[in-house]
Structure formats: structure tokens, C-alpha cells
């Protein structure tokens, strides 16, 4: 039986697992992670979809500096810097049927999205959802 404090971490998402790893690296061995779901990963939830996979959870990593998820994913070349988001011409949009949309449509959609985001109003609180707000705008 290990000595030292008994540590319980609630949640086996990225933060919980990262906390456990950090504690173990510091020499604390009596660490238990409790997870309510039947899988680990928290918001990260990749599932098979047809011949590919789709993300049902986290779809991007928020923040690049001091972010353990960004650091881990970057080591495996799974992410690009957020700077690429501002290069609208670098994006390709694909419908649920796999149809690639024309470049002009993709660029215009991204421009509208960022314009609405930068000028968001209090009407967003009256909308049923964030998506509904964007459609209305």
C-alpha cells in the first residue's frame, strides 16, 4: 500500500487525466480517477461514421500557450496553429453528402461567420440556441 495522501480526481477528461499524470510525476502514487461515463475522454469523443470518423465532442483545442491538450496533440501533428483560421482561402467546406462547396461560397460563409461573431449582440441571449442566432443574423 502506498503512503501519502489519497487523491480522488473527478472526471477522466483531458483535465482529469492531465492532473493525474502531473501528480504521479511529482511522486504522488495514491491517485484514483472517477468517471461517470463508460469511456474516458470527456468532451473528446471520436466515433466511427461510415468509412471515416466524426467528432461528437470537442472539435477544436482552445488556446495554444500553456495548454496540455495543444502540447500533446501538436507533438503528433494533429493540430495546426489557430492562425490558419484567418486564411479563408485555405479552407474547404464539405456537405454531409461529401460534396465540396465552391471556394467562393466557403470564403463568404467564413467571412459572414466572423463578422457576426465579432459584432454579437445581446439578442444572442434571447435565441433558442447559438446556431439559431447565427441563422437569424
PDB file of C-alpha atoms in Angstrom:
ATOM      1  CA  UNK A   1       0.000   0.000   0.000  1.00  0.00           C
ATOM      2  CA  UNK A   2       1.396   3.384  -0.969  1.00  0.00           C
ATOM      3  CA  UNK A   3       1.928   6.103   1.576  1.00  0.00           C
ATOM      4  CA  UNK A   4       0.981   9.706   1.183  1.00  0.00           C
ATOM      5  CA  UNK A   5      -2.331  11.448   0.625  1.00  0.00           C
ATOM      6  CA  UNK A   6      -5.254   9.698  -1.024  1.00  0.00           C
ATOM      7  CA  UNK A   7      -6.244  11.737  -4.080  1.00  0.00           C
ATOM      8  CA  UNK A   8      -9.528  11.398  -5.956  1.00  0.00           C
ATOM      9  CA  UNK A   9      -9.952  13.130  -9.314  1.00  0.00           C
ATOM     10  CA  UNK A  10     -13.491  13.542 -10.607  1.00  0.00           C
ATOM     11  CA  UNK A  11     -13.682  13.100 -14.366  1.00  0.00           C
ATOM     12  CA  UNK A  12     -11.488  11.268 -16.867  1.00  0.00           C
ATOM     13  CA  UNK A  13     -11.482  14.009 -19.450  1.00  0.00           C
ATOM     14  CA  UNK A  14      -8.327  15.765 -20.615  1.00  0.00           C
ATOM     15  CA  UNK A  15      -8.093  17.855 -17.434  1.00  0.00           C
ATOM     16  CA  UNK A  16      -8.586  14.896 -15.078  1.00  0.00           C
ATOM     17  CA  UNK A  17      -6.089  12.683 -16.852  1.00  0.00           C
ATOM     18  CA  UNK A  18      -3.609  15.558 -17.090  1.00  0.00           C
ATOM     19  CA  UNK A  19      -3.985  16.239 -13.364  1.00  0.00           C
ATOM     20  CA  UNK A  20      -3.352  12.570 -12.556  1.00  0.00           C
ATOM     21  CA  UNK A  21      -0.248  12.449 -14.758  1.00  0.00           C
ATOM     22  CA  UNK A  22       1.110  15.619 -13.134  1.00  0.00           C
ATOM     23  CA  UNK A  23       0.533  14.254  -9.626  1.00  0.00           C
ATOM     24  CA  UNK A  24       2.142  10.908 -10.429  1.00  0.00           C
ATOM     25  CA  UNK A  25       5.157  12.689 -11.959  1.00  0.00           C
ATOM     26  CA  UNK A  26       5.506  14.568  -8.649  1.00  0.00           C
ATOM     27  CA  UNK A  27       5.690  11.243  -6.805  1.00  0.00           C
ATOM     28  CA  UNK A  28       2.110  11.012  -5.535  1.00  0.00           C
ATOM     29  CA  UNK A  29       1.012   7.459  -6.221  1.00  0.00           C
ATOM     30  CA  UNK A  30      -2.316   7.058  -4.448  1.00  0.00           C
ATOM     31  CA  UNK A  31      -4.391   8.638  -7.233  1.00  0.00           C
ATOM     32  CA  UNK A  32      -7.828   7.432  -8.360  1.00  0.00           C
ATOM     33  CA  UNK A  33      -9.849   8.875 -11.250  1.00  0.00           C
ATOM     34  CA  UNK A  34     -13.634   8.516 -11.115  1.00  0.00           C
ATOM     35  CA  UNK A  35     -15.594   8.774 -14.366  1.00  0.00           C
ATOM     36  CA  UNK A  36     -19.402   8.713 -14.684  1.00  0.00           C
ATOM     37  CA  UNK A  37     -19.456   7.576 -18.309  1.00  0.00           C
ATOM     38  CA  UNK A  38     -18.394   4.228 -19.704  1.00  0.00           C
ATOM     39  CA  UNK A  39     -15.461   5.826 -21.547  1.00  0.00           C
ATOM     40  CA  UNK A  40     -12.660   8.258 -20.871  1.00  0.00           C
ATOM     41  CA  UNK A  41     -12.034  11.450 -22.798  1.00  0.00           C
ATOM     42  CA  UNK A  42     -14.659  13.893 -21.541  1.00  0.00           C
ATOM     43  CA  UNK A  43     -15.637  16.220 -24.389  1.00  0.00           C
ATOM     44  CA  UNK A  44     -13.268  14.367 -26.699  1.00  0.00           C
ATOM     45  CA  UNK A  45     -15.465  11.717 -28.322  1.00  0.00           C
ATOM     46  CA  UNK A  46     -14.420  10.345 -31.700  1.00  0.00           C
ATOM     47  CA  UNK A  47     -16.762   7.741 -33.211  1.00  0.00           C
ATOM     48  CA  UNK A  48     -16.794   5.759 -36.425  1.00  0.00           C
ATOM     49  CA  UNK A  49     -19.018   7.218 -39.149  1.00  0.00           C
ATOM     50  CA  UNK A  50     -19.286   5.388 -42.454  1.00  0.00           C
ATOM     51  CA  UNK A  51     -15.723   4.884 -43.719  1.00  0.00           C
ATOM     52  CA  UNK A  52     -14.357   7.667 -41.545  1.00  0.00           C
ATOM     53  CA  UNK A  53     -14.682   9.147 -38.069  1.00  0.00           C
ATOM     54  CA  UNK A  54     -16.549  12.152 -36.708  1.00  0.00           C
ATOM     55  CA  UNK A  55     -16.104  14.196 -33.564  1.00  0.00           C
ATOM     56  CA  UNK A  56     -19.177  14.271 -31.340  1.00  0.00           C
ATOM     57  CA  UNK A  57     -17.397  16.154 -28.627  1.00  0.00           C
ATOM     58  CA  UNK A  58     -14.538  18.589 -28.683  1.00  0.00           C
ATOM     59  CA  UNK A  59     -13.905  19.887 -32.168  1.00  0.00           C
ATOM     60  CA  UNK A  60     -11.013  22.213 -31.529  1.00  0.00           C
ATOM     61  CA  UNK A  61      -8.471  22.995 -28.865  1.00  0.00           C
ATOM     62  CA  UNK A  62      -8.954  26.354 -27.153  1.00  0.00           C
ATOM     63  CA  UNK A  63      -5.640  28.101 -26.549  1.00  0.00           C
ATOM     64  CA  UNK A  64      -2.128  27.272 -27.588  1.00  0.00           C
ATOM     65  CA  UNK A  65       0.020  28.627 -24.757  1.00  0.00           C
ATOM     66  CA  UNK A  66       0.217  26.503 -21.622  1.00  0.00           C
ATOM     67  CA  UNK A  67      -2.470  24.105 -22.876  1.00  0.00           C
ATOM     68  CA  UNK A  68      -1.598  20.455 -22.230  1.00  0.00           C
ATOM     69  CA  UNK A  69      -4.009  19.210 -24.912  1.00  0.00           C
ATOM     70  CA  UNK A  70      -2.473  21.517 -27.519  1.00  0.00           C
ATOM     71  CA  UNK A  71       1.031  20.409 -26.492  1.00  0.00           C
ATOM     72  CA  UNK A  72       0.168  16.702 -26.684  1.00  0.00           C
ATOM     73  CA  UNK A  73      -1.709  16.929 -29.983  1.00  0.00           C
ATOM     74  CA  UNK A  74       0.948  19.120 -31.591  1.00  0.00           C
ATOM     75  CA  UNK A  75       3.651  16.541 -30.876  1.00  0.00           C
ATOM     76  CA  UNK A  76       1.739  14.155 -33.136  1.00  0.00           C
ATOM     77  CA  UNK A  77       0.996  16.784 -35.815  1.00  0.00           C
ATOM     78  CA  UNK A  78      -2.742  16.579 -35.107  1.00  0.00           C
ATOM     79  CA  UNK A  79      -3.271  20.343 -34.991  1.00  0.00           C
ATOM     80  CA  UNK A  80      -2.489  23.477 -36.893  1.00  0.00           C
ATOM     81  CA  UNK A  81      -1.967  26.848 -35.315  1.00  0.00           C
ATOM     82  CA  UNK A  82      -5.135  28.933 -34.966  1.00  0.00           C
ATOM     83  CA  UNK A  83      -3.502  31.443 -37.318  1.00  0.00           C
ATOM     84  CA  UNK A  84      -4.780  29.348 -40.244  1.00  0.00           C
ATOM     85  CA  UNK A  85      -8.390  30.251 -39.325  1.00  0.00           C
ATOM     86  CA  UNK A  86      -7.895  33.765 -40.662  1.00  0.00           C
ATOM     87  CA  UNK A  87      -6.770  32.488 -44.071  1.00  0.00           C
ATOM     88  CA  UNK A  88     -10.235  31.900 -45.529  1.00  0.00           C
ATOM     89  CA  UNK A  89      -8.826  30.690 -48.856  1.00  0.00           C
ATOM     90  CA  UNK A  90      -7.118  27.773 -47.068  1.00  0.00           C
ATOM     91  CA  UNK A  91     -10.445  26.205 -46.051  1.00  0.00           C
ATOM     92  CA  UNK A  92     -12.533  23.622 -47.874  1.00  0.00           C
ATOM     93  CA  UNK A  93     -16.195  23.120 -46.963  1.00  0.00           C
ATOM     94  CA  UNK A  94     -17.864  19.774 -47.498  1.00  0.00           C
ATOM     95  CA  UNK A  95     -21.559  18.936 -47.152  1.00  0.00           C
ATOM     96  CA  UNK A  96     -22.807  15.923 -45.188  1.00  0.00           C
ATOM     97  CA  UNK A  97     -23.093  14.131 -48.554  1.00  0.00           C
ATOM     98  CA  UNK A  98     -19.392  14.675 -49.293  1.00  0.00           C
ATOM     99  CA  UNK A  99     -19.962  17.399 -51.900  1.00  0.00           C
ATOM    100  CA  UNK A 100     -17.182  20.014 -51.916  1.00  0.00           C
ATOM    101  CA  UNK A 101     -18.663  23.504 -51.938  1.00  0.00           C
ATOM    102  CA  UNK A 102     -17.313  26.186 -54.279  1.00  0.00           C
ATOM    103  CA  UNK A 103     -14.375  28.149 -52.829  1.00  0.00           C
ATOM    104  CA  UNK A 104     -16.282  31.464 -53.120  1.00  0.00           C
ATOM    105  CA  UNK A 105     -19.137  30.060 -51.016  1.00  0.00           C
ATOM    106  CA  UNK A 106     -16.730  28.813 -48.360  1.00  0.00           C
ATOM    107  CA  UNK A 107     -14.905  32.150 -48.165  1.00  0.00           C
ATOM    108  CA  UNK A 108     -18.154  34.138 -47.961  1.00  0.00           C
ATOM    109  CA  UNK A 109     -19.584  31.834 -45.276  1.00  0.00           C
ATOM    110  CA  UNK A 110     -16.467  32.210 -43.131  1.00  0.00           C
ATOM    111  CA  UNK A 111     -16.447  35.991 -43.576  1.00  0.00           C
ATOM    112  CA  UNK A 112     -20.092  36.197 -42.504  1.00  0.00           C
ATOM    113  CA  UNK A 113     -19.475  33.904 -39.523  1.00  0.00           C
ATOM    114  CA  UNK A 114     -16.578  36.023 -38.260  1.00  0.00           C
ATOM    115  CA  UNK A 115     -18.464  39.260 -38.900  1.00  0.00           C
ATOM    116  CA  UNK A 116     -21.441  38.031 -36.858  1.00  0.00           C
ATOM    117  CA  UNK A 117     -19.129  36.710 -34.116  1.00  0.00           C
ATOM    118  CA  UNK A 118     -17.251  39.998 -33.813  1.00  0.00           C
ATOM    119  CA  UNK A 119     -20.485  42.022 -33.646  1.00  0.00           C
ATOM    120  CA  UNK A 120     -22.525  39.716 -31.448  1.00  0.00           C
ATOM    121  CA  UNK A 121     -25.384  41.455 -29.653  1.00  0.00           C
ATOM    122  CA  UNK A 122     -27.487  40.777 -26.576  1.00  0.00           C
ATOM    123  CA  UNK A 123     -30.069  39.179 -28.898  1.00  0.00           C
ATOM    124  CA  UNK A 124     -27.968  36.020 -28.585  1.00  0.00           C
ATOM    125  CA  UNK A 125     -29.444  35.530 -25.090  1.00  0.00           C
ATOM    126  CA  UNK A 126     -32.989  35.557 -26.499  1.00  0.00           C
ATOM    127  CA  UNK A 127     -32.237  32.945 -29.132  1.00  0.00           C
ATOM    128  CA  UNK A 128     -33.084  29.301 -28.569  1.00  0.00           C
ATOM    129  CA  UNK A 129     -29.500  28.373 -29.450  1.00  0.00           C
ATOM    130  CA  UNK A 130     -26.267  29.877 -30.680  1.00  0.00           C
ATOM    131  CA  UNK A 131     -26.954  28.333 -34.080  1.00  0.00           C
ATOM    132  CA  UNK A 132     -30.421  29.912 -34.240  1.00  0.00           C
ATOM    133  CA  UNK A 133     -28.867  33.307 -33.508  1.00  0.00           C
ATOM    134  CA  UNK A 134     -26.453  32.894 -36.442  1.00  0.00           C
ATOM    135  CA  UNK A 135     -29.218  31.809 -38.811  1.00  0.00           C
ATOM    136  CA  UNK A 136     -31.299  34.828 -37.793  1.00  0.00           C
ATOM    137  CA  UNK A 137     -28.388  37.187 -38.362  1.00  0.00           C
TER     138      UNK A 137
END
